[in-house]
Amino acid sequence: MIEWSEEHKAIAQAVRRFVEDEIKPRRQELEFGDTPPYELLRKMIRTFGMGELQLARFAAQIEREKRGGGEPAAKDPEASDSPESWRARADAVAMQIIPTIEICRYCPGMVTAMGVSIGLTVGTIMTRGTTAQKERFVPALLTMEKIGAWAITEPGSGSDAFGSMQATAKRDGAGGYVLQGSKTFITNGPYADTIVFICKLDEGNAAKERKVLSFILDKGTPGLTQSKPLRKMGQHSSPTGELFLEDVRVGKDRLLGETEEREYRAGAKETFSSERTGVAAMALGIVEQCLSLSIDYAKNRVQFGRPIGEFQLIQQKLALMEVARMNIQNIVFRQIELAGHGRRTTLAEASAGKLYCARAAMEVALEAVQLFGGNGYMAEFHVEQLCRDAKVLQIYAGTDEIQTLQIARDLLKA
Amino acid sequence: MKILVPVKRVCDPDNANKVKVSADGATVTSDGLEWKPNPFDEYAVEAALRLNENAPKNEKLGETLVCSLGPAEVAQTLRQALAMGADRGILIDATDGQLDTTVVARALKALVDKEKPDLVLMGKQTVDGDSNAVGQTLAEMLGWPMATFAMTVSTNDGGKTLTVGREVDTGVLTLKVTLPAVVTVDLRIVAPAGIKNGATPADHKYNEGARYASLKGIMQAKKKAIDQLKLSELGIDTATSSAYPKFELPPARTGNCVFVETVDDLLGKLRTQAKAI
């Protein structure tokens, strides 16, 4: 893939119209107030029939599972090796990526909220849950009728997510479990209806030797407290909160996979990979918007009697932003192609892409603020918000430092 | 019912200030401008889709055809209408220089003779030329009833007649037209209750404005047929009846602002200085 197709452009154009009509006018309340993004996200999903598409793909996958793999259903366009099915798979991924790019031009936080719900929470249930658990929890999450959260980070465990994890599950002796612990920086935490809670099985053994398990919790489960949104630097359209679990009693049907044998760490790389690849599309939206606002400003802002775009120092900023945009777009294209060919991105490659895109988005957004001068520092001008929003791309889904370690570890492993 | 909706692409009206005139004044150049469907035509597509569906059941009740005259790129404009839900497109290959109100109306008449729609539903005017004449000319050529500036349309008598609310200066004029007919639509036709077709429940509230194409609709649009025709193949007189001898941009505004104390002062300055009255 070297260019967006006509259909991709048509999707981008349609979503952009929605974003400019529905999201842009509410940017103040979303980014400078406490309005949660969910109603708007639901409206977008409804408007473009995204829920129906996701539910159809979900139904096809459940059908494949129930058949125990084997031959694909004749009418399932994504389940064969023909060029048409490559295209269908690639288009399915593109249809998720394009709205991400378009929303990120205005409110990257909304993508974080949506990505954690539909991407991470659903993704975890789909890779670890039983078929019954998938059917029970996933459909309502795909339409965002219910909001999902994925809880791993704790006050004392961030980059060392598993090593320092304190949250525990203890067997209750009757086939169920008692859960304890506190989680923080949980996207959608304040409003989530369905929470994937990751913790260690306490069998009286040392913390280091404990298995990591994951559970699905509903809002309102006795013993579960969801905090109010935390104040943060940017991405205010993504509510972030804390979760507190005190003697939360759950049955085995809440244990993902319904078996203690499915150790969470074993498949964690896939979750981390998918989380990291999502950042490239977000970075692309932020960079595209910063660049287009900067070009307009450079053409129209007059100083010393001419538009500042005529000064070479400003031209250099624009040129470097364009280089970043091209690179990030190429990474996004590669992701779409890989998905089309049914190939997963390796963790090292996902880390490399995420590291580059997050840094580039931050640099471009900072340069956009610089190019706008005093105006860029004012909340009235959009680049100020995008700059604050971009920073978290270097922190969440693994910090830049963790990505760097992962890439180096992969290079040196042989 | 079978509805034909002519659609024209126009320069993005939000960027109208970027329109340039060629050095010799012979043409308006559209280089570097983005194209969009004429907004009134988009409303006509929406109105046609509403007339031809049972909205809550997501059922189609008739065929909606969209057509456009222009170069090959016009297919993209047709694809947008197909993505919204229209069934088939017809592209008549022609250059801007070949077209004026009369030629477009003749071409549409040829299409109507061929396709035999029950209704031609179109925008009241395009936002580039603003002639507001193709619908009226077409109705005259066809000898069909016509209702212009429609803000409401409802079907009666089992789809044999339409009641059309027309937006006029003094209020709303209600007309009953017998099909086949030509109806041109105004902005308010896409209000939530602009269209009543007897199938979609009367209390159904549409969203304000033309619908967004769904992702599925966009992907399906590439599989829908767009018939290709040439202007010269329609068997019509292709001589234009109007010509543009010269284009020039209005003089640049000086930006001078003069404050006046009284109405008499204002009238005096308009007479002596601005020579506007």
XYZ file of C-alpha atoms in Angstrom:
691
model
C 0.000 0.000 0.000
C 1.546 3.277 -1.078
C -1.495 5.530 -1.039
C -4.981 5.687 0.436
C -7.529 4.175 -1.953
C -10.533 6.107 -3.248
C -12.730 4.281 -0.707
C -10.326 5.132 2.116
C -10.433 8.777 1.068
C -14.222 8.661 0.933
C -14.302 7.246 4.473
C -11.877 9.908 5.697
C -13.983 12.617 4.076
C -17.216 11.314 5.611
C -15.694 10.926 9.079
C -14.050 14.345 8.819
C -17.422 15.894 8.108
C -18.844 14.203 11.212
C -15.856 15.263 13.317
C -16.099 18.865 12.131
C -19.878 19.013 12.609
C -20.174 17.108 15.875
C -16.845 17.007 17.726
C -15.123 20.252 16.778
C -17.945 22.458 18.151
C -17.773 20.563 21.469
C -13.989 20.673 21.808
C -14.198 23.224 24.618
C -16.434 21.109 26.843
C -14.576 17.887 26.015
C -11.032 19.199 26.424
C -11.503 21.972 28.967
C -14.523 20.636 30.846
C -15.657 17.320 32.251
C -17.959 16.124 29.467
C -17.323 12.416 28.890
C -16.852 11.438 25.231
C -19.094 8.382 25.163
C -22.331 9.841 23.743
C -20.452 11.338 20.807
C -18.524 8.122 20.226
C -21.768 6.130 20.256
C -23.288 8.573 17.810
C -20.313 8.169 15.475
C -20.447 4.383 15.711
C -24.190 4.465 14.954
C -23.891 7.012 12.155
C -21.291 5.087 10.203
C -22.621 1.617 10.973
C -19.315 0.742 12.674
C -21.071 -1.321 15.318
C -22.831 -3.464 12.719
C -19.546 -4.098 10.918
C -17.800 -5.044 14.161
C -20.687 -7.271 15.231
C -20.641 -9.055 11.862
C -16.898 -9.731 12.182
C -17.431 -10.857 15.760
C -20.209 -13.253 14.717
C -17.964 -14.701 11.986
C -15.162 -15.294 14.474
C -17.471 -16.935 17.014
C -18.772 -19.163 14.254
C -15.200 -20.152 13.331
C -14.470 -20.912 16.986
C -17.576 -23.009 17.440
C -16.663 -25.009 14.373
C -13.249 -25.500 15.952
C -11.362 -23.623 13.248
C -11.276 -25.664 10.059
C -12.656 -24.494 6.741
C -13.845 -20.901 6.645
C -17.516 -20.245 6.050
C -18.096 -19.606 2.363
C -19.480 -16.122 2.913
C -16.739 -14.971 5.286
C -14.658 -12.684 3.035
C -11.793 -12.384 5.494
C -11.057 -16.043 5.965
C -9.071 -17.157 2.939
C -5.813 -16.428 1.151
C -7.168 -14.920 -2.043
C -6.129 -11.359 -2.983
C -9.747 -10.311 -2.325
C -9.578 -11.532 1.249
C -6.214 -9.779 1.796
C -7.891 -6.601 0.639
C -10.941 -7.255 2.831
C -8.736 -7.757 5.899
C -6.657 -4.690 5.077
C -9.783 -2.602 4.516
C -11.230 -3.801 7.823
C -8.124 -2.484 9.599
C -8.108 0.714 7.541
C -11.718 1.322 8.556
C -10.611 1.384 12.200
C -7.493 3.438 11.548
C -9.054 6.196 9.430
C -11.580 7.355 12.072
C -8.725 7.293 14.612
C -6.693 9.669 12.449
C -9.635 11.971 11.849
C -10.737 12.186 15.511
C -7.135 12.755 16.625
C -7.036 15.913 14.548
C -9.340 17.399 17.193
C -9.607 15.207 20.304
C -6.977 12.458 20.658
C -8.396 11.661 24.082
C -11.588 10.371 22.498
C -9.517 7.807 20.612
C -7.800 6.772 23.823
C -11.211 6.236 25.441
C -12.526 4.324 22.421
C -9.300 2.376 21.868
C -9.152 1.143 25.448
C -12.791 0.074 25.335
C -13.023 -1.497 21.874
C -9.345 -2.289 21.356
C -7.762 -3.315 24.642
C -10.725 -4.526 26.674
C -12.386 -6.383 23.814
C -8.984 -7.573 22.544
C -8.143 -9.097 25.918
C -11.496 -10.851 26.204
C -11.184 -12.108 22.625
C -7.700 -13.567 23.145
C -8.219 -14.988 26.635
C -11.917 -15.517 27.211
C -13.996 -18.608 26.612
C -16.491 -18.476 23.752
C -19.275 -18.050 26.325
C -17.467 -15.093 27.925
C -16.957 -13.470 24.540
C -20.624 -13.794 23.678
C -21.612 -12.468 27.075
C -19.397 -9.374 27.273
C -18.120 -8.364 23.830
C -21.162 -7.318 21.718
C -22.217 -4.468 24.045
C -18.615 -3.231 24.103
C -18.333 -3.207 20.303
C -21.253 -0.782 19.972
C -20.019 1.158 23.040
C -23.407 0.594 24.604
C -21.105 -0.460 27.433
C -17.755 1.111 28.204
C -14.733 -1.070 28.848
C -11.625 -0.533 30.969
C -8.423 -2.543 31.204
C -6.782 -2.362 34.598
C -3.128 -3.274 34.980
C -1.251 -0.219 36.345
C -1.044 0.285 40.117
C 0.323 3.089 42.265
C 3.486 1.032 42.776
C 3.641 -0.795 39.454
C 4.013 0.949 36.104
C 6.741 -0.102 33.701
C 7.402 -3.142 35.903
C 3.771 -4.078 35.509
C 3.902 -7.736 36.485
C 6.933 -7.724 38.785
C 5.612 -5.083 41.177
C 1.937 -6.006 40.926
C 0.216 -6.080 44.344
C -3.401 -6.842 43.378
C -4.401 -10.361 44.293
C -6.984 -13.053 43.774
C -7.468 -15.702 46.430
C -9.503 -18.861 45.953
C -12.623 -18.695 48.118
C -12.789 -22.446 48.565
C -16.098 -22.690 46.702
C -14.771 -22.447 43.143
C -14.746 -18.634 43.139
C -12.266 -15.914 44.053
C -11.838 -12.923 46.364
C -10.112 -9.957 44.682
C -8.148 -7.168 46.384
C -6.062 -4.257 45.202
C -5.985 -0.793 43.738
C -5.388 0.292 40.175
C -4.585 3.746 38.854
C -4.351 5.690 35.582
C -7.198 3.530 34.303
C -8.665 4.931 31.093
C -12.487 4.960 31.318
C -12.093 3.907 34.982
C -14.667 6.424 36.299
C -17.409 5.308 33.899
C -16.528 1.743 32.863
C -19.296 -0.869 32.811
C -17.005 -3.814 32.050
C -13.541 -3.968 33.592
C -10.729 -6.380 32.855
C -8.855 -6.643 36.164
C -5.351 -8.111 36.100
C -3.948 -9.499 39.344
C -1.834 -12.250 40.883
C -3.118 -15.537 42.281
C -2.115 -15.604 45.925
C -1.623 -19.235 46.926
C 0.409 -18.290 49.993
C 3.546 -18.339 47.821
C 6.083 -15.520 47.300
C 4.790 -12.620 45.173
C 7.380 -13.286 42.463
C 6.201 -16.839 41.928
C 2.519 -16.020 41.638
C 0.584 -16.592 38.445
C -0.995 -13.580 36.756
C -4.712 -13.956 36.047
C -7.379 -11.677 34.645
C -11.025 -11.246 35.634
C -14.030 -9.447 34.160
C -15.925 -7.207 36.548
C -19.160 -5.280 36.176
C -19.721 -1.769 37.409
C -21.515 -1.895 40.758
C -20.014 -5.204 41.895
C -19.949 -5.051 45.750
C -16.482 -4.025 46.968
C -15.527 -2.284 43.710
C -15.130 1.509 43.850
C -14.538 3.638 40.750
C -12.989 7.061 41.434
C -13.856 10.388 39.872
C -11.749 11.456 36.880
C -8.177 12.433 37.775
C -6.805 15.855 36.755
C -4.151 15.485 34.094
C -1.960 17.361 31.602
C -3.862 16.572 28.415
C -6.317 14.208 26.737
C -9.135 15.498 28.900
C -11.686 13.907 26.594
C -10.429 10.579 27.928
C -11.600 10.123 31.539
C -8.878 8.486 33.658
C -9.411 7.177 37.167
C -8.579 4.813 40.000
C -10.189 1.522 40.943
C -10.302 0.126 44.462
C -11.187 -3.503 45.148
C -11.975 -4.625 48.647
C -13.051 -8.257 49.116
C -14.681 -8.417 45.712
C -16.226 -11.878 45.385
C -16.560 -13.368 41.908
C -17.418 -16.761 40.485
C -15.173 -18.726 38.173
C -17.228 -17.484 35.213
C -15.487 -14.117 35.777
C -11.989 -15.601 35.407
C -10.936 -15.008 31.802
C -10.565 -18.378 30.128
C -12.159 -19.992 33.216
C -8.868 -21.697 33.987
C -5.895 -20.804 36.148
C -3.635 -22.482 33.614
C -3.877 -19.569 31.177
C -1.075 -17.405 32.605
C -1.602 -13.775 31.622
C 2.054 -13.059 30.909
C 2.218 -15.757 28.243
C 0.091 -13.846 25.747
C 0.800 -10.342 27.017
C 3.065 -9.543 24.082
C 0.123 -9.640 21.705
C -1.843 -7.205 23.831
C 1.145 -4.882 24.098
C 1.766 -5.108 20.336
C -1.798 -4.184 19.464
C -1.788 -1.357 22.005
C 1.436 0.005 20.552
C 0.427 -0.175 16.907
C -2.649 1.951 17.690
C -0.392 4.857 18.655
C 0.885 5.343 15.071
C -2.555 6.299 13.750
C -3.091 8.658 16.676
C 0.276 10.289 16.028
C -0.627 10.681 12.364
C -3.835 12.557 13.200
C -2.031 14.900 15.598
C 0.822 15.534 13.152
C -1.480 16.090 10.167
C -3.476 18.640 12.126
C -0.435 20.429 13.549
C 1.068 20.612 10.073
C -2.058 21.887 8.384
C -2.658 24.523 11.096
C 1.021 25.528 10.874
C 0.913 25.909 7.089
C -2.157 28.139 7.325
C -0.572 30.196 10.050
C 2.741 30.536 8.168
C 0.900 31.810 5.114
C -1.284 34.292 6.959
C 0.727 35.543 9.909
C 2.570 38.662 8.783
C 5.677 39.925 10.592
C 8.377 42.274 9.302
C 6.044 43.026 6.413
C 5.693 39.523 5.024
C 4.104 36.180 5.839
C 6.336 34.290 8.272
C 6.300 31.333 5.854
C 8.786 33.290 3.767
C 11.395 32.996 6.507
C 13.670 30.002 6.199
C 13.575 29.129 9.900
C 9.794 28.699 9.616
C 10.187 26.762 6.364
C 12.547 24.377 8.118
C 9.969 23.673 10.807
C 7.308 22.928 8.194
C 9.664 20.719 6.189
C 10.617 18.635 9.233
C 6.946 18.275 10.192
C 6.250 16.963 6.694
C 9.110 14.456 6.971
C 7.599 13.169 10.227
C 4.152 12.997 8.643
C 5.476 10.945 5.725
C 7.317 8.529 8.015
C 4.362 8.015 10.322
C 2.022 7.540 7.370
C 4.344 4.875 5.987
C 4.293 3.060 9.323
C 0.485 3.171 9.277
C 0.430 1.855 5.690
C 2.727 -0.994 6.702
C 0.412 -1.916 9.573
C -2.533 -2.066 7.178
C -0.549 -4.197 4.698
C 0.642 -6.588 7.418
C -2.923 -7.010 8.657
C -4.036 -7.667 5.089
C -1.506 -10.465 4.799
C -2.577 -11.860 8.147
C 0.819 -11.193 9.703
C 1.224 -9.918 13.220
C 3.678 -7.159 13.963
C 6.479 -8.446 16.216
C 6.727 -6.803 19.622
C 10.089 -5.262 18.668
C 8.663 -3.753 15.499
C 5.560 -2.511 17.299
C 7.841 -0.940 19.906
C 10.030 0.695 17.253
C 6.998 2.131 15.476
C 5.467 3.368 18.696
C 8.727 4.922 19.879
C 9.205 6.795 16.621
C 5.601 7.936 16.190
C 5.181 9.114 19.781
C 8.408 11.122 19.704
C 7.666 12.556 16.290
C 4.158 13.624 17.353
C 5.562 15.330 20.454
C 8.293 17.101 18.485
C 5.910 18.229 15.750
C 3.350 19.497 18.273
C 6.038 21.411 20.203
C 7.339 22.928 16.974
C 3.795 23.894 16.008
C 3.432 25.765 19.312
C 6.791 27.436 18.627
C 5.755 28.402 15.114
C 2.560 29.988 16.469
C 4.634 31.940 19.017
C 2.582 33.589 21.772
C -0.613 32.457 20.083
C 0.593 28.862 20.232
C 0.841 29.068 24.010
C -2.760 30.239 24.303
C -5.560 27.738 24.856
C -7.572 29.567 22.185
C -5.272 28.101 19.537
C -5.660 24.394 18.957
C -1.948 23.492 18.849
C -1.685 24.171 22.585
C -4.119 21.317 23.308
C -2.591 18.943 20.756
C 0.817 19.534 22.300
C -0.425 18.550 25.765
C -2.299 15.600 24.275
C 0.747 14.285 22.390
C 2.901 13.920 25.504
C 1.099 10.878 26.824
C 1.878 8.945 23.628
C 5.436 8.741 24.978
C 4.219 7.438 28.320
C 1.230 5.140 28.000
C 1.281 1.732 26.328
C 4.901 1.496 27.516
C 7.174 4.496 27.991
C 9.744 5.477 25.376
C 12.344 3.911 27.672
C 10.521 0.571 27.785
C 10.120 0.566 23.982
C 13.847 1.226 23.634
C 14.703 -1.655 25.962
C 12.377 -3.966 24.066
C 13.965 -3.133 20.710
C 17.507 -3.570 22.068
C 16.598 -6.809 23.823
C 15.299 -8.200 20.551
C 18.483 -7.153 18.723
C 20.738 -8.766 21.302
C 18.785 -11.953 22.016
C 20.507 -14.164 19.421
C -41.040 5.028 -7.156
C -38.202 5.544 -9.596
C -36.474 8.841 -8.916
C -33.772 10.496 -10.999
C -31.538 12.935 -9.128
C -29.128 15.054 -11.170
C -26.032 15.957 -9.149
C -23.385 18.519 -10.000
C -19.961 18.910 -8.482
C -19.060 22.449 -7.510
C -15.982 24.157 -6.109
C -16.029 23.962 -2.330
C -18.136 27.017 -1.477
C -16.054 27.551 1.658
C -13.099 28.316 -0.596
C -14.923 30.545 -3.077
C -12.396 33.308 -2.439
C -9.721 31.160 -4.095
C -11.473 31.241 -7.470
C -9.255 32.866 -10.093
C -9.875 34.252 -13.547
C -7.506 33.349 -16.390
C -5.212 36.151 -17.619
C -7.282 36.767 -20.782
C -10.540 36.792 -18.810
C -11.947 33.975 -20.932
C -12.424 31.393 -18.166
C -12.678 30.905 -14.432
C -9.891 28.601 -13.297
C -10.618 25.920 -10.789
C -7.009 24.737 -10.313
C -6.246 23.525 -6.816
C -9.832 23.808 -5.620
C -11.585 20.970 -3.883
C -14.783 19.653 -5.377
C -17.914 18.936 -3.432
C -21.408 17.876 -4.435
C -23.647 20.916 -4.861
C -25.324 21.149 -1.423
C -28.862 21.460 -2.846
C -28.246 18.352 -4.972
C -27.090 16.490 -1.876
C -30.384 17.483 -0.221
C -32.225 16.178 -3.283
C -30.401 12.819 -2.933
C -31.382 12.700 0.735
C -34.987 13.584 -0.105
C -35.092 10.872 -2.784
C -33.699 8.267 -0.387
C -36.280 9.236 2.235
C -39.093 8.998 -0.321
C -37.859 5.575 -1.357
C -37.469 3.864 2.008
C -39.115 2.605 5.131
C -36.544 4.096 7.483
C -37.084 2.111 10.702
C -37.190 -1.162 8.795
C -34.247 -0.177 6.606
C -36.278 -1.273 3.581
C -35.959 0.095 0.060
C -39.196 0.886 -1.715
C -37.941 2.163 -5.047
C -34.979 2.912 -7.226
C -32.919 6.057 -6.860
C -30.779 6.976 -9.863
C -28.153 9.687 -9.750
C -26.645 11.310 -12.812
C -24.067 13.942 -13.526
C -22.566 15.716 -16.517
C -18.857 16.419 -16.540
C -15.397 14.910 -16.898
C -14.508 11.394 -15.680
C -13.677 12.678 -12.160
C -17.366 13.419 -11.652
C -17.692 9.696 -10.943
C -16.422 10.478 -7.428
C -19.364 12.790 -6.833
C -21.702 10.047 -8.028
C -19.940 7.517 -5.760
C -20.707 9.730 -2.786
C -24.408 9.599 -3.629
C -24.173 5.834 -4.199
C -22.483 5.495 -0.789
C -25.418 7.344 0.800
C -27.723 4.712 -0.673
C -28.554 5.587 -4.295
C -28.770 2.496 -6.502
C -27.156 3.374 -9.803
C -25.209 6.202 -11.395
C -25.134 7.644 -14.890
C -22.192 9.757 -15.996
C -22.529 11.852 -19.136
C -19.063 12.730 -20.337
C -18.851 16.453 -21.129
C -16.622 19.444 -20.472
C -17.727 22.564 -18.656
C -17.426 24.551 -21.881
C -19.995 22.324 -23.563
C -22.634 22.903 -20.922
C -25.183 25.545 -20.148
C -28.704 25.465 -18.759
C -30.278 24.514 -22.090
C -27.807 21.756 -22.950
C -28.018 20.268 -19.448
C -31.829 20.341 -19.590
C -31.812 18.690 -23.041
C -29.404 16.001 -21.817
C -31.571 15.343 -18.771
C -34.648 15.128 -20.975
C -32.891 12.489 -23.082
C -32.105 10.575 -19.894
C -35.683 10.871 -18.667
C -36.945 9.553 -22.027
C -34.619 6.584 -21.632
C -35.019 5.821 -17.921
C -38.665 6.873 -17.497
C -38.482 7.929 -13.840
C -41.640 8.861 -11.945
C -39.950 11.904 -10.504
C -36.965 14.100 -11.237
C -35.838 15.514 -7.904
C -33.102 18.098 -7.999
C -31.466 20.968 -6.163
C -33.154 24.324 -6.770
C -29.842 25.679 -8.070
C -26.113 25.074 -7.997
C -23.962 27.206 -5.746
C -21.458 28.001 -8.513
C -23.511 29.380 -11.399
C -26.631 30.066 -9.293
C -28.736 30.132 -12.475
C -31.719 28.402 -10.894
C -33.056 27.390 -14.297
C -32.340 23.742 -15.178
C -35.314 22.284 -13.286
C -37.774 24.738 -14.795
C -36.363 24.288 -18.320
C -36.455 20.523 -18.016
C -40.091 20.517 -16.845
C -41.027 22.718 -19.787
C -39.219 20.457 -22.262
C -40.883 17.380 -20.787
C -44.280 19.038 -20.494
C -44.387 17.787 -16.890
C -45.829 19.479 -13.813
C -43.250 21.250 -11.716
C -42.832 22.434 -8.133
C -39.761 24.485 -7.225
C -38.153 25.368 -3.860
C -39.756 22.401 -2.103
C -39.414 22.399 1.685
C -41.809 19.493 2.245
C -42.892 16.631 0.019
C -45.473 13.995 0.846
C -46.872 11.243 -1.314
C -50.603 10.694 -1.843
C -52.984 8.531 -3.829
C -50.757 5.491 -3.628
C -47.780 7.404 -4.971
C -49.600 8.943 -7.945
C -49.423 12.520 -6.664
C -47.238 14.614 -4.409
C -48.132 17.425 -2.068
C -45.293 19.904 -2.128
C -44.800 22.741 0.332
C -42.954 25.520 -1.529
C -40.972 28.135 0.257
C -41.928 31.519 -1.176
C -41.372 35.069 0.038
C -44.814 35.356 1.610
C -44.817 31.976 3.352
C -45.482 28.426 2.251
C -47.420 27.706 -0.907
C -48.823 24.180 -1.059
C -49.147 22.531 -4.453
C -50.414 19.160 -5.522
C -48.568 17.729 -8.520
C -49.383 14.625 -10.491
C -46.490 12.343 -11.318
C -44.394 12.221 -13.374
C -43.092 15.614 -12.312
C -40.021 17.723 -11.708
C -39.453 18.949 -8.146
C -36.560 21.184 -7.087
C -35.674 21.288 -3.411
C -34.632 23.976 -0.977
C -32.572 23.732 2.207
C -35.413 22.797 4.564
C -36.362 19.649 2.675
C -33.787 17.859 4.888
C -35.429 18.976 8.135
C -36.428 15.992 10.322
C -40.002 15.978 8.996
C -39.426 17.281 5.442
C -40.523 14.086 3.711
C -43.590 11.917 4.315
C -43.890 8.849 2.137
C -46.599 6.881 3.921
C -44.223 3.990 4.668
C -41.842 5.502 7.189
C -44.025 6.227 10.259
C -45.142 9.871 10.373
C -43.542 10.344 13.792
C -40.146 9.093 12.609
C -37.572 11.805 13.213
C -34.765 11.957 10.715
C -31.524 13.673 11.601
C -31.308 17.215 10.318
C -29.396 17.368 7.031
C -28.226 14.883 4.447
C -27.245 11.498 5.856
C -23.650 10.396 6.258
C -22.614 7.474 4.117
C -21.984 4.470 6.375
C -18.634 2.691 6.116
C -20.428 -0.280 4.608
C -22.190 2.049 2.164
C -18.858 3.526 1.070
C -17.332 0.089 0.509
C -20.433 -1.096 -1.373
C -20.553 2.007 -3.555
C -17.535 0.855 -5.543
C -19.501 -2.195 -6.652
C -22.521 -0.222 -7.839
C -22.820 0.477 -11.551
C -22.096 3.855 -13.102
C -23.284 3.845 -16.732
C -21.028 5.890 -18.992
C -22.610 7.956 -21.768
C -21.282 10.643 -24.053
C -23.058 13.941 -24.615
C -22.756 13.380 -28.376
C -24.507 10.005 -28.078
C -27.703 11.363 -26.557
C -29.085 12.523 -29.890
C -29.662 16.064 -28.684
C -28.857 19.503 -30.009
C -25.600 20.322 -28.201
C -25.421 23.981 -29.183
C -25.286 26.210 -26.119
C -27.696 29.108 -25.946
C -25.632 31.283 -23.670
C -22.034 32.441 -23.741
C -19.729 34.173 -21.317
C -17.786 36.840 -23.198
C -15.535 37.814 -20.308
C -14.918 37.227 -16.609
C -13.450 39.698 -14.201
C -13.101 39.695 -10.440
C -14.875 42.430 -8.512
C -12.532 45.260 -7.546
C -10.651 44.599 -4.336
C -12.316 46.185 -1.350
C -10.539 49.220 -0.025
C -11.529 48.510 3.532
C -12.300 52.185 4.188
C -14.938 52.667 6.831
C -16.798 55.960 7.017
C -19.001 56.820 9.969
C -21.975 59.071 9.377
C -24.170 60.852 11.887
C -27.494 61.000 10.107
C -29.469 59.259 7.394
C -29.219 62.379 5.250
C -25.440 62.280 5.578
C -25.492 58.652 4.497
C -27.676 59.325 1.479
C -25.520 62.286 0.516
C -22.314 60.262 0.636
C -23.885 57.389 -1.254
C -24.892 59.872 -3.953
C -21.820 62.034 -4.243
C -18.912 59.860 -3.086
C -19.872 56.256 -3.710
C -22.167 57.136 -6.589
C -24.192 54.113 -5.562
C -27.606 55.761 -5.848
